[in-house]
Amino acid sequence: MQCRLAVVSMPPVRMLRASACAAWIAVGVAKGDTWYNPSTAGFSTLALNTPTAFTFTGTGGMTMTRTSALGSGVSLGTDTITYAATIGSYTNPDWVVGTRTYYEVSYASGASAPYAGSTVSYEIQFAGGLATTSKLVFVDFDAEEEVVIKAYDLSNNLISFASTSVLLSAGQDSSPRFQDIEWASFAGATGRLRNIFNDSESNIVASISSTTSIARLVYEFDMNPDNDVSNPNVRFSFAAVPAPGAISLLTVAGLGNGRRRRRG
């Protein structure tokens, strides 16, 4: 059975219903919660197979390791983006709003497919595990770019796709094409996040949540750009709040192989 999401505006939170699958589900956190992101200094120069610590307030600590060689067309950096609370008729969640700094993976596209040298992988570890209120945040999926995500719990068991959910937010786009972004199950992994339309969606923000605490992550990026988008990139970060707000994000499990939840 495939479930569809109905969105109803009920300020100050959004309410989503998985038709024939679940009761009403509250989405959001109490206004005023402070969401933290990890530091970014040193990301662009991460040495191969060398764990590096990043400051991440609200967590037990974080290390990141580049576990593969950089593809010949891949370059690394950081980017700072400012998001407003609202854009057009859409509302951005608290962990997106404000000035945020992201890790950035860029690719210098070639003249024709197939595109070589478009991959890079990372392992991220969180001391004590991330709180289930935390988010895996991604911005700017273009032209079939994708990241395969393997999330592991405190016992090093692979977290299932059914334990996760994705929230798509407009970011800076007043007319976002949410249908271009897919979070779906993927063999041997927790899931795969990708652009399925071969188009530039630089403003949409995808936030992935897990009902199981994440202790370790493996990100496998494949930039795989289409000719329609030159020099594409993906930005990513993590968001954590020291204590859950009065209203916590509740996830929807078992909505099929590909699920999208709209906010707005």
PDB file of C-alpha atoms in Angstrom:
ATOM      1  CA  MET A   1       0.000   0.000   0.000  1.00  0.00           C
ATOM      2  CA  GLN A   2       1.328   3.410  -0.924  1.00  0.00           C
ATOM      3  CA  CYS A   3       0.617   6.282   1.456  1.00  0.00           C
ATOM      4  CA  ARG A   4       0.235   9.902   0.476  1.00  0.00           C
ATOM      5  CA  LEU A   5       0.832  12.889   2.692  1.00  0.00           C
ATOM      6  CA  ALA A   6      -1.750  15.579   3.213  1.00  0.00           C
ATOM      7  CA  VAL A   7      -0.453  18.924   4.489  1.00  0.00           C
ATOM      8  CA  VAL A   8      -2.626  21.170   6.624  1.00  0.00           C
ATOM      9  CA  SER A   9      -1.502  24.522   8.001  1.00  0.00           C
ATOM     10  CA  MET A  10      -2.056  24.691  11.757  1.00  0.00           C
ATOM     11  CA  PRO A  11       0.296  27.365  13.158  1.00  0.00           C
ATOM     12  CA  PRO A  12       2.674  27.329  14.906  1.00  0.00           C
ATOM     13  CA  VAL A  13       3.468  23.860  13.515  1.00  0.00           C
ATOM     14  CA  ARG A  14       2.642  21.952  10.354  1.00  0.00           C
ATOM     15  CA  MET A  15       0.523  18.833  10.581  1.00  0.00           C
ATOM     16  CA  LEU A  16       0.953  15.978   8.127  1.00  0.00           C
ATOM     17  CA  ARG A  17      -1.226  12.897   7.792  1.00  0.00           C
ATOM     18  CA  ALA A  18      -0.173   9.645   6.152  1.00  0.00           C
ATOM     19  CA  SER A  19      -3.510   8.660   4.637  1.00  0.00           C
ATOM     20  CA  ALA A  20      -4.669   5.184   5.720  1.00  0.00           C
ATOM     21  CA  CYS A  21      -1.348   4.655   7.471  1.00  0.00           C
ATOM     22  CA  ALA A  22      -1.145   6.791  10.583  1.00  0.00           C
ATOM     23  CA  ALA A  23      -2.864   9.355  12.696  1.00  0.00           C
ATOM     24  CA  TRP A  24      -1.997  13.049  12.680  1.00  0.00           C
ATOM     25  CA  ILE A  25       1.684  13.709  13.176  1.00  0.00           C
ATOM     26  CA  ALA A  26       3.109  16.950  14.601  1.00  0.00           C
ATOM     27  CA  VAL A  27       6.064  18.361  12.753  1.00  0.00           C
ATOM     28  CA  GLY A  28       8.303  21.008  14.237  1.00  0.00           C
ATOM     29  CA  VAL A  29      10.007  22.125  17.416  1.00  0.00           C
ATOM     30  CA  ALA A  30       9.087  24.767  19.890  1.00  0.00           C
ATOM     31  CA  LYS A  31       9.977  28.235  18.677  1.00  0.00           C
ATOM     32  CA  GLY A  32      13.067  29.596  20.364  1.00  0.00           C
ATOM     33  CA  ASP A  33      15.073  26.353  20.351  1.00  0.00           C
ATOM     34  CA  THR A  34      18.695  26.977  19.385  1.00  0.00           C
ATOM     35  CA  TRP A  35      19.967  24.654  16.680  1.00  0.00           C
ATOM     36  CA  TYR A  36      23.721  24.135  16.393  1.00  0.00           C
ATOM     37  CA  ASN A  37      25.861  23.123  13.418  1.00  0.00           C
ATOM     38  CA  PRO A  38      29.391  21.668  13.509  1.00  0.00           C
ATOM     39  CA  SER A  39      32.481  23.722  12.755  1.00  0.00           C
ATOM     40  CA  THR A  40      33.747  23.599   9.171  1.00  0.00           C
ATOM     41  CA  ALA A  41      37.402  24.691   9.381  1.00  0.00           C
ATOM     42  CA  GLY A  42      39.677  21.997   7.986  1.00  0.00           C
ATOM     43  CA  PHE A  43      37.081  20.215   5.857  1.00  0.00           C
ATOM     44  CA  SER A  44      38.655  21.147   2.522  1.00  0.00           C
ATOM     45  CA  THR A  45      42.048  19.773   3.592  1.00  0.00           C
ATOM     46  CA  LEU A  46      40.967  16.516   5.259  1.00  0.00           C
ATOM     47  CA  ALA A  47      43.720  13.955   4.767  1.00  0.00           C
ATOM     48  CA  LEU A  48      42.824  10.485   3.540  1.00  0.00           C
ATOM     49  CA  ASN A  49      41.927   8.044   6.350  1.00  0.00           C
ATOM     50  CA  THR A  50      42.766  10.586   9.066  1.00  0.00           C
ATOM     51  CA  PRO A  51      39.972  11.200  11.625  1.00  0.00           C
ATOM     52  CA  THR A  52      39.637  14.918  12.344  1.00  0.00           C
ATOM     53  CA  ALA A  53      37.663  16.464  15.190  1.00  0.00           C
ATOM     54  CA  PHE A  54      35.022  19.131  14.547  1.00  0.00           C
ATOM     55  CA  THR A  55      33.353  21.209  17.248  1.00  0.00           C
ATOM     56  CA  PHE A  56      29.647  20.400  17.465  1.00  0.00           C
ATOM     57  CA  THR A  57      27.821  22.061  20.358  1.00  0.00           C
ATOM     58  CA  GLY A  58      24.854  20.097  21.657  1.00  0.00           C
ATOM     59  CA  THR A  59      26.473  16.716  20.957  1.00  0.00           C
ATOM     60  CA  GLY A  60      29.101  14.522  22.576  1.00  0.00           C
ATOM     61  CA  GLY A  61      31.609  15.415  19.868  1.00  0.00           C
ATOM     62  CA  MET A  62      32.184  14.667  16.199  1.00  0.00           C
ATOM     63  CA  THR A  63      34.979  13.396  13.969  1.00  0.00           C
ATOM     64  CA  MET A  64      35.057  13.214  10.182  1.00  0.00           C
ATOM     65  CA  THR A  65      37.309  11.112   7.962  1.00  0.00           C
ATOM     66  CA  ARG A  66      37.709  11.222   4.198  1.00  0.00           C
ATOM     67  CA  THR A  67      37.702   7.521   3.309  1.00  0.00           C
ATOM     68  CA  SER A  68      38.325   7.681  -0.444  1.00  0.00           C
ATOM     69  CA  ALA A  69      40.516   9.558  -2.854  1.00  0.00           C
ATOM     70  CA  LEU A  70      39.042  12.724  -4.321  1.00  0.00           C
ATOM     71  CA  GLY A  71      37.649  12.186  -7.793  1.00  0.00           C
ATOM     72  CA  SER A  72      39.679  14.047 -10.394  1.00  0.00           C
ATOM     73  CA  GLY A  73      36.865  16.550 -10.913  1.00  0.00           C
ATOM     74  CA  VAL A  74      35.959  16.981  -7.236  1.00  0.00           C
ATOM     75  CA  SER A  75      36.956  19.927  -5.059  1.00  0.00           C
ATOM     76  CA  LEU A  76      36.036  20.755  -1.468  1.00  0.00           C
ATOM     77  CA  GLY A  77      35.184  23.907   0.431  1.00  0.00           C
ATOM     78  CA  THR A  78      32.599  25.570   2.648  1.00  0.00           C
ATOM     79  CA  ASP A  79      29.748  27.963   1.978  1.00  0.00           C
ATOM     80  CA  THR A  80      27.670  30.250   4.184  1.00  0.00           C
ATOM     81  CA  ILE A  81      23.984  30.698   3.348  1.00  0.00           C
ATOM     82  CA  THR A  82      21.339  32.828   5.056  1.00  0.00           C
ATOM     83  CA  TYR A  83      17.743  31.576   5.064  1.00  0.00           C
ATOM     84  CA  ALA A  84      14.691  33.586   6.089  1.00  0.00           C
ATOM     85  CA  ALA A  85      11.912  32.114   8.219  1.00  0.00           C
ATOM     86  CA  THR A  86       9.491  32.352   5.291  1.00  0.00           C
ATOM     87  CA  ILE A  87       9.805  32.464   1.525  1.00  0.00           C
ATOM     88  CA  GLY A  88       6.653  33.071  -0.478  1.00  0.00           C
ATOM     89  CA  SER A  89       3.966  30.844   1.037  1.00  0.00           C
ATOM     90  CA  TYR A  90       6.510  28.422   2.555  1.00  0.00           C
ATOM     91  CA  THR A  91       7.942  28.248   6.074  1.00  0.00           C
ATOM     92  CA  ASN A  92      11.485  27.067   6.738  1.00  0.00           C
ATOM     93  CA  PRO A  93      12.169  24.996   9.888  1.00  0.00           C
ATOM     94  CA  ASP A  94      14.180  26.452  12.758  1.00  0.00           C
ATOM     95  CA  TRP A  95      17.298  24.370  12.007  1.00  0.00           C
ATOM     96  CA  VAL A  96      17.500  25.955   8.531  1.00  0.00           C
ATOM     97  CA  VAL A  97      16.662  29.580   9.402  1.00  0.00           C
ATOM     98  CA  GLY A  98      19.514  32.043   9.883  1.00  0.00           C
ATOM     99  CA  THR A  99      23.087  32.174   8.634  1.00  0.00           C
ATOM    100  CA  ARG A 100      24.481  28.635   8.397  1.00  0.00           C
ATOM    101  CA  THR A 101      27.833  27.357   7.162  1.00  0.00           C
ATOM    102  CA  TYR A 102      27.875  24.147   5.112  1.00  0.00           C
ATOM    103  CA  TYR A 103      30.482  21.684   3.893  1.00  0.00           C
ATOM    104  CA  GLU A 104      30.637  21.868   0.094  1.00  0.00           C
ATOM    105  CA  VAL A 105      31.514  19.195  -2.478  1.00  0.00           C
ATOM    106  CA  SER A 106      31.913  20.625  -5.993  1.00  0.00           C
ATOM    107  CA  TYR A 107      32.499  19.061  -9.386  1.00  0.00           C
ATOM    108  CA  ALA A 108      33.980  20.497 -12.564  1.00  0.00           C
ATOM    109  CA  SER A 109      31.808  18.834 -15.197  1.00  0.00           C
ATOM    110  CA  GLY A 110      33.213  17.503 -18.431  1.00  0.00           C
ATOM    111  CA  ALA A 111      31.942  17.883 -21.974  1.00  0.00           C
ATOM    112  CA  SER A 112      30.110  14.575 -22.271  1.00  0.00           C
ATOM    113  CA  ALA A 113      28.945  11.554 -20.310  1.00  0.00           C
ATOM    114  CA  PRO A 114      30.057   9.362 -18.662  1.00  0.00           C
ATOM    115  CA  TYR A 115      31.665  11.693 -16.164  1.00  0.00           C
ATOM    116  CA  ALA A 116      34.795  10.327 -14.540  1.00  0.00           C
ATOM    117  CA  GLY A 117      36.291  11.296 -11.213  1.00  0.00           C
ATOM    118  CA  SER A 118      32.991  12.378  -9.667  1.00  0.00           C
ATOM    119  CA  THR A 119      33.051  10.523  -6.324  1.00  0.00           C
ATOM    120  CA  VAL A 120      34.229  11.035  -2.744  1.00  0.00           C
ATOM    121  CA  SER A 121      33.290   9.327   0.535  1.00  0.00           C
ATOM    122  CA  TYR A 122      33.336  10.270   4.219  1.00  0.00           C
ATOM    123  CA  GLU A 123      32.817   8.623   7.583  1.00  0.00           C
ATOM    124  CA  ILE A 124      31.420  10.731  10.426  1.00  0.00           C
ATOM    125  CA  GLN A 125      31.277   9.552  14.038  1.00  0.00           C
ATOM    126  CA  PHE A 126      29.310  11.087  16.912  1.00  0.00           C
ATOM    127  CA  ALA A 127      30.426  10.345  20.471  1.00  0.00           C
ATOM    128  CA  GLY A 128      27.494   8.897  22.385  1.00  0.00           C
ATOM    129  CA  GLY A 129      25.267   9.055  19.301  1.00  0.00           C
ATOM    130  CA  LEU A 130      23.184  11.897  17.916  1.00  0.00           C
ATOM    131  CA  ALA A 131      19.921  12.697  19.661  1.00  0.00           C
ATOM    132  CA  THR A 132      16.935  11.609  17.582  1.00  0.00           C
ATOM    133  CA  THR A 133      15.930  15.271  17.327  1.00  0.00           C
ATOM    134  CA  SER A 134      19.051  15.915  15.228  1.00  0.00           C
ATOM    135  CA  LYS A 135      18.987  16.365  11.448  1.00  0.00           C
ATOM    136  CA  LEU A 136      21.193  15.432   8.520  1.00  0.00           C
ATOM    137  CA  VAL A 137      20.938  18.532   6.330  1.00  0.00           C
ATOM    138  CA  PHE A 138      21.595  18.780   2.570  1.00  0.00           C
ATOM    139  CA  VAL A 139      21.327  21.694   0.147  1.00  0.00           C
ATOM    140  CA  ASP A 140      21.676  22.012  -3.624  1.00  0.00           C
ATOM    141  CA  PHE A 141      21.137  18.719  -5.438  1.00  0.00           C
ATOM    142  CA  ASP A 142      21.635  19.185  -9.197  1.00  0.00           C
ATOM    143  CA  ALA A 143      21.576  16.970 -12.248  1.00  0.00           C
ATOM    144  CA  GLU A 144      21.399  13.455 -10.793  1.00  0.00           C
ATOM    145  CA  GLU A 145      23.811  14.189  -7.965  1.00  0.00           C
ATOM    146  CA  GLU A 146      23.353  11.707  -5.169  1.00  0.00           C
ATOM    147  CA  VAL A 147      24.605  10.590  -1.790  1.00  0.00           C
ATOM    148  CA  VAL A 148      24.244   7.030  -0.519  1.00  0.00           C
ATOM    149  CA  ILE A 149      23.874   7.150   3.263  1.00  0.00           C
ATOM    150  CA  LYS A 150      24.783   4.340   5.647  1.00  0.00           C
ATOM    151  CA  ALA A 151      23.752   5.195   9.199  1.00  0.00           C
ATOM    152  CA  TYR A 152      24.724   2.963  12.134  1.00  0.00           C
ATOM    153  CA  ASP A 153      23.426   2.838  15.702  1.00  0.00           C
ATOM    154  CA  LEU A 154      25.458   2.646  18.916  1.00  0.00           C
ATOM    155  CA  SER A 155      25.835  -1.134  18.439  1.00  0.00           C
ATOM    156  CA  ASN A 156      27.128  -0.578  14.892  1.00  0.00           C
ATOM    157  CA  ASN A 157      23.978  -2.009  13.319  1.00  0.00           C
ATOM    158  CA  LEU A 158      22.825  -0.499  10.046  1.00  0.00           C
ATOM    159  CA  ILE A 159      19.769   1.693  10.642  1.00  0.00           C
ATOM    160  CA  SER A 160      16.884   0.785   8.345  1.00  0.00           C
ATOM    161  CA  PHE A 161      15.239   3.102   5.846  1.00  0.00           C
ATOM    162  CA  ALA A 162      11.947   2.584   7.697  1.00  0.00           C
ATOM    163  CA  SER A 163      13.468   4.302  10.748  1.00  0.00           C
ATOM    164  CA  THR A 164      14.056   7.515   8.800  1.00  0.00           C
ATOM    165  CA  SER A 165      12.084  10.336   7.258  1.00  0.00           C
ATOM    166  CA  VAL A 166      12.893  13.339   5.094  1.00  0.00           C
ATOM    167  CA  LEU A 167      11.564  16.874   5.276  1.00  0.00           C
ATOM    168  CA  LEU A 168      11.912  19.056   2.162  1.00  0.00           C
ATOM    169  CA  SER A 169      11.944  22.794   2.804  1.00  0.00           C
ATOM    170  CA  ALA A 170      11.851  25.641   0.295  1.00  0.00           C
ATOM    171  CA  GLY A 171      15.046  27.277   1.540  1.00  0.00           C
ATOM    172  CA  GLN A 172      15.339  30.325  -0.725  1.00  0.00           C
ATOM    173  CA  ASP A 173      12.943  29.130  -3.443  1.00  0.00           C
ATOM    174  CA  SER A 174       9.439  30.619  -3.604  1.00  0.00           C
ATOM    175  CA  SER A 175       8.362  27.943  -6.118  1.00  0.00           C
ATOM    176  CA  PRO A 176      10.349  24.824  -5.153  1.00  0.00           C
ATOM    177  CA  ARG A 177      10.171  21.629  -7.221  1.00  0.00           C
ATOM    178  CA  PHE A 178      10.009  19.197  -4.304  1.00  0.00           C
ATOM    179  CA  GLN A 179       9.239  16.361  -6.714  1.00  0.00           C
ATOM    180  CA  ASP A 180      12.805  16.548  -8.067  1.00  0.00           C
ATOM    181  CA  ILE A 181      14.342  15.345  -4.788  1.00  0.00           C
ATOM    182  CA  GLU A 182      14.010  11.710  -3.704  1.00  0.00           C
ATOM    183  CA  TRP A 183      14.922   9.929  -0.460  1.00  0.00           C
ATOM    184  CA  ALA A 184      14.557   6.204  -1.144  1.00  0.00           C
ATOM    185  CA  SER A 185      15.668   2.806   0.123  1.00  0.00           C
ATOM    186  CA  PHE A 186      18.926   1.516  -1.342  1.00  0.00           C
ATOM    187  CA  ALA A 187      20.522  -1.935  -1.144  1.00  0.00           C
ATOM    188  CA  GLY A 188      23.206  -2.243   1.522  1.00  0.00           C
ATOM    189  CA  ALA A 189      22.540   1.241   2.867  1.00  0.00           C
ATOM    190  CA  THR A 190      20.046   3.184   4.940  1.00  0.00           C
ATOM    191  CA  GLY A 191      18.957   5.103   1.859  1.00  0.00           C
ATOM    192  CA  ARG A 192      19.889   7.281  -1.085  1.00  0.00           C
ATOM    193  CA  LEU A 193      19.169  10.999  -1.518  1.00  0.00           C
ATOM    194  CA  ARG A 194      19.286  12.317  -5.074  1.00  0.00           C
ATOM    195  CA  ASN A 195      17.949  14.624  -7.739  1.00  0.00           C
ATOM    196  CA  ILE A 196      15.850  12.551 -10.149  1.00  0.00           C
ATOM    197  CA  PHE A 197      15.065  15.274 -12.697  1.00  0.00           C
ATOM    198  CA  ASN A 198      18.516  16.319 -13.987  1.00  0.00           C
ATOM    199  CA  ASP A 199      17.808  19.911 -13.022  1.00  0.00           C
ATOM    200  CA  SER A 200      19.277  22.538 -10.728  1.00  0.00           C
ATOM    201  CA  GLU A 201      17.532  22.714  -7.344  1.00  0.00           C
ATOM    202  CA  SER A 202      19.985  24.914  -5.489  1.00  0.00           C
ATOM    203  CA  ASN A 203      17.513  26.328  -2.984  1.00  0.00           C
ATOM    204  CA  ILE A 204      15.690  23.275  -1.610  1.00  0.00           C
ATOM    205  CA  VAL A 205      16.846  21.981   1.780  1.00  0.00           C
ATOM    206  CA  ALA A 206      16.489  18.265   2.587  1.00  0.00           C
ATOM    207  CA  SER A 207      16.588  17.275   6.276  1.00  0.00           C
ATOM    208  CA  ILE A 208      16.775  13.590   7.212  1.00  0.00           C
ATOM    209  CA  SER A 209      15.760  12.356  10.676  1.00  0.00           C
ATOM    210  CA  SER A 210      16.138   8.966  12.348  1.00  0.00           C
ATOM    211  CA  THR A 211      14.094   7.476  15.177  1.00  0.00           C
ATOM    212  CA  THR A 212      17.269   5.591  16.153  1.00  0.00           C
ATOM    213  CA  SER A 213      20.287   7.458  17.513  1.00  0.00           C
ATOM    214  CA  ILE A 214      23.052   7.658  14.893  1.00  0.00           C
ATOM    215  CA  ALA A 215      26.584   6.914  16.101  1.00  0.00           C
ATOM    216  CA  ARG A 216      28.301   6.563  12.733  1.00  0.00           C
ATOM    217  CA  LEU A 217      27.576   7.740   9.205  1.00  0.00           C
ATOM    218  CA  VAL A 218      29.061   6.854   5.841  1.00  0.00           C
ATOM    219  CA  TYR A 219      28.381   9.299   3.004  1.00  0.00           C
ATOM    220  CA  GLU A 220      29.177   8.183  -0.551  1.00  0.00           C
ATOM    221  CA  PHE A 221      28.827  11.141  -2.923  1.00  0.00           C
ATOM    222  CA  ASP A 222      28.535  10.783  -6.689  1.00  0.00           C
ATOM    223  CA  MET A 223      28.265  14.154  -8.403  1.00  0.00           C
ATOM    224  CA  ASN A 224      27.370  12.568 -11.793  1.00  0.00           C
ATOM    225  CA  PRO A 225      26.240  15.872 -13.359  1.00  0.00           C
ATOM    226  CA  ASP A 226      24.076  16.351 -16.409  1.00  0.00           C
ATOM    227  CA  ASN A 227      25.152  18.690 -19.226  1.00  0.00           C
ATOM    228  CA  ASP A 228      22.339  21.069 -18.258  1.00  0.00           C
ATOM    229  CA  VAL A 229      24.128  22.061 -15.056  1.00  0.00           C
ATOM    230  CA  SER A 230      27.771  23.107 -15.201  1.00  0.00           C
ATOM    231  CA  ASN A 231      30.051  22.916 -12.175  1.00  0.00           C
ATOM    232  CA  PRO A 232      27.397  21.576  -9.760  1.00  0.00           C
ATOM    233  CA  ASN A 233      27.879  21.128  -6.035  1.00  0.00           C
ATOM    234  CA  VAL A 234      26.263  19.667  -2.929  1.00  0.00           C
ATOM    235  CA  ARG A 235      26.315  21.314   0.497  1.00  0.00           C
ATOM    236  CA  PHE A 236      25.725  19.399   3.711  1.00  0.00           C
ATOM    237  CA  SER A 237      25.768  19.820   7.470  1.00  0.00           C
ATOM    238  CA  PHE A 238      24.188  18.499  10.657  1.00  0.00           C
ATOM    239  CA  ALA A 239      21.840  20.200  13.096  1.00  0.00           C
ATOM    240  CA  ALA A 240      21.470  19.419  16.791  1.00  0.00           C
ATOM    241  CA  VAL A 241      19.585  21.007  19.658  1.00  0.00           C
ATOM    242  CA  PRO A 242      20.749  20.325  23.233  1.00  0.00           C
ATOM    243  CA  ALA A 243      17.251  19.410  24.445  1.00  0.00           C
ATOM    244  CA  PRO A 244      14.037  18.643  22.529  1.00  0.00           C
ATOM    245  CA  GLY A 245      11.496  21.437  22.312  1.00  0.00           C
ATOM    246  CA  ALA A 246       7.982  21.148  23.637  1.00  0.00           C
ATOM    247  CA  ILE A 247       6.931  19.798  20.247  1.00  0.00           C
ATOM    248  CA  SER A 248       9.284  17.235  18.731  1.00  0.00           C
ATOM    249  CA  LEU A 249       9.600  16.024  15.165  1.00  0.00           C
ATOM    250  CA  LEU A 250       7.784  12.705  14.841  1.00  0.00           C
ATOM    251  CA  THR A 251       8.740  10.593  11.863  1.00  0.00           C
ATOM    252  CA  VAL A 252       6.566   8.551   9.532  1.00  0.00           C
ATOM    253  CA  ALA A 253       7.815   5.031   8.874  1.00  0.00           C
ATOM    254  CA  GLY A 254       6.938   2.604   6.115  1.00  0.00           C
ATOM    255  CA  LEU A 255       5.744   4.980   3.407  1.00  0.00           C
ATOM    256  CA  GLY A 256       7.175   2.885   0.588  1.00  0.00           C
ATOM    257  CA  ASN A 257      10.465   2.942  -1.244  1.00  0.00           C
ATOM    258  CA  GLY A 258      10.503   6.669  -1.904  1.00  0.00           C
ATOM    259  CA  ARG A 259       9.031   9.270   0.439  1.00  0.00           C
ATOM    260  CA  ARG A 260       8.796  12.998   0.342  1.00  0.00           C
ATOM    261  CA  ARG A 261       7.253  15.280   2.918  1.00  0.00           C
ATOM    262  CA  ARG A 262       6.468  18.833   2.030  1.00  0.00           C
ATOM    263  CA  ARG A 263       6.618  21.799   4.300  1.00  0.00           C
ATOM    264  CA  GLY A 264       4.711  24.856   3.269  1.00  0.00           C
TER     265      GLY A 264
END
